[in-house]
Amino acid sequence: MSKPIPKTQEEIKEMRTACRLAAEVLDYIEPFVQAGVTTAKLDRLCHEYMEKTQHTISATLNYAPPGYSPYPASICTSLNHQVCHGIPGEKSLKKGDILNIDVTIISPAGFYGDTSRMFIIGDASILARRLCQVTYECMWLGIAAVRPGGRLGDIGHVIQQHAESNGFTVVREFCGHGIGRKFHEEPQVLHYGQPNTGVELQSGMIFTIEPMINAGKAAISELSDGWTIVTRDRSLSAQWEHTVLVTEGGVEVLSLSAACPLPPKLASRTLATATASAIAALPPAPTHEPPR
Ligand code: MF3
Ligand code: CO
Ligand code: CO
């Protein structure tokens, strides 16, 4: 369990930019996430947007940690019972689906920004909508637990508590992570745990909070493509992700953009208000000129 190194003011500035750019890819793609579109098309659109409009690079394309084959796409698309790292493909979205799109970009200055959202296609079941909502609340409760002098276990605890009290389960095998000039840095941010345990938070630390919550059992399996993680019982799974900075006053969410969803009411009121005004102050994501 090693400690993350707090970022300098200069690095923090660059991380604000990188994380906003990642969020803007999600703003851009949202209107295309409709019944009938393939996840491969969403991947191509995001890739073009990163390259042509943002001048960013996908951090996931050809990403190959030890023991993995290179990841073949510019975004991750995890559908229904897929937990994370789903590979975009030629299957079309249909009404009732729930889809996570996870975007990690490398900014022109060389910093990583990482964020993901759930998209609900048409009228999904009450269960599917409740799972997406509770997972969103889990992420924000985790964010609201971030403060200097607090500990990582505080974050995991509130997430686990909220998921399980709603009858859902927390995936154990994947976690949030420090991020900066590298994709995955110290610390590991578990989405379960005990308050007042784990690494002590210090202002300047930057990491992701990205709970994966299942409607059924917590167990997962990996598909033979070497990447896609699914629930073992094929129950629905949802995930949301923000990159956050520990500040003197508590927390700042870095992966905000003009069209990102607002914090839910149950997260801290100060945090919700500060975040809502930060979102309102952002210019809309640039639109992409389609190729002629
Ligand atoms: N963006 C994911 C995360 O939140 C990691 C995706 S790695 C990939 O950590 F190779 F699957 F793209
Ligand atoms: Co991440
Ligand atoms: Co991510």
XYZ file of C-alpha atoms and ligand atoms in Angstrom:
306
model
C 0.000 0.000 0.000
C 2.099 2.900 -1.157
C 1.226 6.563 -0.991
C 0.526 8.761 -3.980
C 2.708 11.834 -4.494
C 0.701 15.091 -4.258
C 0.716 17.070 -7.500
C 2.286 20.508 -7.980
C 0.146 23.565 -8.879
C 1.356 23.263 -12.480
C 0.407 19.573 -12.658
C -2.995 20.323 -11.124
C -3.661 22.921 -13.809
C -2.769 20.428 -16.534
C -4.927 17.729 -14.912
C -7.923 20.103 -14.890
C -7.512 20.454 -18.638
C -6.972 16.729 -19.300
C -9.971 15.668 -17.221
C -12.266 18.286 -18.786
C -11.227 17.056 -22.234
C -12.112 13.463 -21.279
C -15.527 14.642 -20.053
C -16.070 16.617 -23.254
C -15.726 13.439 -25.293
C -18.736 12.119 -23.336
C -20.653 15.375 -23.930
C -19.894 15.065 -27.627
C -20.951 11.415 -27.968
C -24.143 11.606 -25.895
C -26.551 12.563 -28.740
C -25.294 9.588 -30.789
C -25.998 7.040 -28.031
C -29.351 5.826 -29.390
C -31.085 2.582 -30.294
C -29.727 1.300 -33.622
C -26.172 2.642 -33.342
C -23.288 0.183 -32.961
C -20.705 0.625 -30.241
C -18.047 0.393 -32.995
C -19.562 3.546 -34.556
C -19.466 5.329 -31.173
C -15.808 4.306 -30.902
C -14.994 5.690 -34.374
C -16.788 8.969 -33.622
C -14.961 9.414 -30.310
C -11.642 8.555 -31.913
C -12.132 11.211 -34.604
C -13.245 13.791 -32.071
C -10.161 13.193 -29.919
C -7.802 13.302 -32.856
C -9.310 16.033 -35.046
C -11.081 18.387 -32.630
C -9.250 17.973 -29.341
C -5.784 16.928 -30.456
C -5.807 14.387 -27.661
C -4.797 10.727 -27.825
C -6.875 7.823 -26.552
C -5.086 6.240 -23.603
C -6.925 2.949 -24.111
C -6.083 2.295 -27.787
C -3.259 -0.286 -27.799
C -2.988 -0.072 -24.009
C -1.209 -3.278 -22.987
C -0.435 -3.782 -19.318
C 1.710 -6.863 -18.522
C -0.214 -10.056 -19.321
C -2.800 -8.316 -21.540
C -3.097 -8.095 -25.312
C -3.235 -4.497 -26.608
C -6.715 -3.018 -26.015
C -8.178 -2.546 -29.514
C -10.390 0.561 -29.159
C -10.387 4.263 -28.266
C -13.140 3.981 -25.636
C -14.540 1.177 -23.452
C -18.218 0.317 -23.963
C -19.686 -1.979 -21.312
C -23.255 -3.078 -22.047
C -25.827 -4.481 -19.570
C -24.114 -7.404 -17.740
C -20.655 -6.207 -18.829
C -18.881 -4.705 -15.831
C -15.978 -2.864 -17.489
C -13.444 -2.912 -20.355
C -16.120 -3.936 -22.895
C -14.775 -3.761 -26.462
C -16.816 -1.763 -28.999
C -18.280 -3.972 -31.756
C -20.840 -4.319 -34.530
C -23.841 -5.101 -32.317
C -26.504 -2.353 -32.305
C -27.853 -0.780 -29.138
C -31.511 -1.502 -28.448
C -34.201 0.039 -26.268
C -33.825 -1.014 -22.653
C -30.030 -1.363 -22.775
C -27.752 0.332 -20.269
C -24.289 1.284 -21.506
C -21.176 2.566 -19.776
C -18.804 4.608 -21.899
C -15.382 5.061 -20.310
C -13.051 7.644 -21.836
C -9.386 8.143 -20.984
C -7.438 10.690 -23.021
C -3.855 11.916 -22.988
C -3.831 15.718 -23.224
C -1.478 17.595 -25.564
C 0.641 18.351 -22.453
C 0.916 14.613 -21.673
C -1.564 14.229 -18.773
C -4.260 11.559 -18.404
C -7.950 12.373 -17.836
C -10.345 9.509 -17.021
C -14.141 9.578 -16.652
C -17.149 7.407 -17.463
C -20.931 7.703 -17.504
C -23.953 5.440 -17.879
C -26.343 5.907 -20.799
C -29.875 4.508 -20.724
C -31.269 3.587 -24.149
C -35.011 4.320 -24.341
C -37.200 3.051 -21.512
C -35.062 0.682 -19.478
C -36.529 -1.481 -16.707
C -37.090 -0.003 -13.265
C -34.270 -2.221 -11.995
C -31.850 -0.988 -14.670
C -32.674 2.654 -13.964
C -32.417 2.178 -10.209
C -29.030 0.445 -10.606
C -27.683 3.365 -12.686
C -29.042 5.907 -10.193
C -27.758 4.129 -7.072
C -24.324 3.681 -8.706
C -24.263 7.408 -9.518
C -25.084 8.155 -5.886
C -22.351 5.731 -4.767
C -19.776 7.643 -6.810
C -20.906 10.999 -5.409
C -21.057 9.749 -1.820
C -17.478 8.522 -2.335
C -16.477 11.935 -3.708
C -18.127 13.687 -0.752
C -15.997 11.579 1.626
C -12.763 13.012 0.186
C -10.966 15.525 2.464
C -7.399 16.097 3.654
C -6.839 14.030 6.790
C -9.551 11.578 5.724
C -8.585 8.062 4.630
C -9.220 5.925 1.562
C -11.306 3.467 3.596
C -13.831 6.260 4.242
C -14.545 6.397 0.501
C -14.870 2.632 0.070
C -17.076 2.384 3.115
C -19.733 4.886 2.030
C -19.870 3.343 -1.443
C -20.277 -0.204 -0.130
C -22.822 0.921 2.456
C -25.024 2.664 -0.121
C -24.798 -0.139 -2.710
C -25.548 -2.942 -0.261
C -28.335 -1.109 1.571
C -30.051 -0.903 -1.832
C -29.671 -4.657 -2.380
C -26.754 -4.358 -4.820
C -23.157 -5.614 -4.651
C -19.710 -4.061 -5.144
C -17.204 -5.513 -7.626
C -13.920 -6.197 -5.765
C -11.442 -6.978 -8.537
C -11.222 -3.474 -10.035
C -10.726 -0.168 -8.300
C -10.081 3.530 -8.731
C -6.492 4.684 -9.101
C -4.115 7.592 -8.873
C -3.628 9.324 -12.208
C -1.407 12.046 -13.660
C 1.418 11.686 -16.160
C 0.603 7.967 -16.003
C -2.731 6.155 -16.519
C -2.602 4.113 -13.326
C -0.638 5.419 -10.343
C -0.773 4.865 -6.584
C -3.058 4.565 -4.671
C -5.632 1.871 -5.361
C -9.042 3.277 -4.473
C -11.198 0.366 -3.322
C -14.974 0.729 -3.516
C -15.535 -1.167 -0.271
C -13.912 -1.017 3.147
C -13.900 0.321 6.665
C -13.879 3.958 7.771
C -10.645 5.322 9.213
C -8.459 2.729 7.452
C -6.041 2.914 4.517
C -3.910 5.687 3.081
C -4.392 9.157 4.588
C -5.522 11.746 2.061
C -3.389 14.835 1.532
C -4.243 17.909 -0.495
C -2.796 17.697 -3.999
C -3.507 13.994 -4.442
C -5.419 13.124 -7.629
C -7.253 9.825 -8.149
C -10.359 8.325 -9.712
C -13.476 7.030 -7.977
C -15.222 4.535 -10.260
C -17.545 2.099 -8.480
C -18.780 -0.952 -10.408
C -22.066 -2.076 -8.845
C -23.966 -5.278 -9.721
C -27.688 -5.989 -9.464
C -26.916 -9.648 -8.622
C -23.868 -11.248 -7.055
C -20.500 -9.463 -6.919
C -18.553 -12.218 -8.731
C -17.150 -11.479 -12.184
C -15.650 -13.438 -15.107
C -13.360 -12.403 -17.948
C -14.429 -13.187 -21.522
C -12.100 -14.992 -23.952
C -11.325 -11.674 -25.708
C -8.946 -11.118 -22.789
C -10.554 -7.806 -21.774
C -14.318 -7.774 -21.272
C -15.375 -8.290 -17.663
C -18.935 -9.577 -17.075
C -20.959 -10.455 -14.008
C -20.618 -14.193 -13.407
C -24.400 -14.509 -12.925
C -25.029 -12.247 -15.981
C -26.921 -9.748 -13.823
C -26.819 -6.055 -14.796
C -23.828 -3.946 -13.814
C -23.318 -0.171 -13.771
C -20.336 2.153 -13.336
C -19.668 5.896 -13.102
C -16.232 7.496 -12.857
C -14.812 10.903 -11.993
C -11.231 12.042 -11.429
C -10.915 14.108 -8.237
C -8.363 16.344 -6.484
C -7.974 16.506 -2.703
C -8.041 20.229 -1.782
C -7.457 22.160 1.459
C -11.210 22.569 1.733
C -12.174 19.003 0.746
C -12.455 17.926 -2.865
C -12.596 19.282 -6.396
C -14.012 17.164 -9.208
C -11.711 17.571 -12.213
C -13.653 15.643 -14.865
C -16.459 18.170 -15.218
C -17.796 19.489 -18.522
C -20.643 21.735 -19.591
C -23.064 18.849 -20.214
C -22.048 16.465 -17.447
C -24.825 15.356 -15.078
C -25.210 17.377 -11.854
C -24.443 15.876 -8.438
C -27.423 14.167 -6.788
C -29.170 15.860 -3.865
C -27.892 13.429 -1.257
C -24.210 14.293 -1.709
C -22.903 17.116 0.533
C -24.786 20.357 -0.156
C -21.656 22.499 -0.287
C -20.065 20.088 -2.745
C -23.229 19.894 -4.865
C -23.523 23.703 -5.017
C -19.822 24.273 -5.759
C -19.879 21.579 -8.449
C -23.048 22.927 -10.054
C -21.549 26.426 -10.332
C -18.284 25.018 -11.702
C -20.293 23.164 -14.379
C -22.336 26.274 -15.206
C -19.126 28.268 -15.725
C -17.780 25.885 -18.403
C -18.178 26.630 -22.106
C -19.938 23.871 -24.101
C -17.693 21.182 -25.605
C -16.592 22.181 -29.100
C -18.657 20.459 -31.773
C -16.965 18.289 -34.326
C -16.890 19.291 -37.987
C -17.917 16.115 -39.808
C -15.501 15.260 -42.637
C -16.721 16.506 -46.058
N -10.576 3.690 -18.145
C -10.423 2.485 -17.371
C -10.227 2.920 -15.947
O -11.047 3.637 -15.476
C -9.325 1.613 -17.847
C -9.551 1.083 -19.197
S -8.193 0.166 -19.691
C -8.668 -0.504 -21.151
O -9.263 2.669 -15.262
F -7.630 -0.968 -21.671
F -9.609 -1.402 -20.940
F -9.151 0.427 -21.932
Co -10.080 4.892 -14.154
Co -11.983 4.978 -16.866
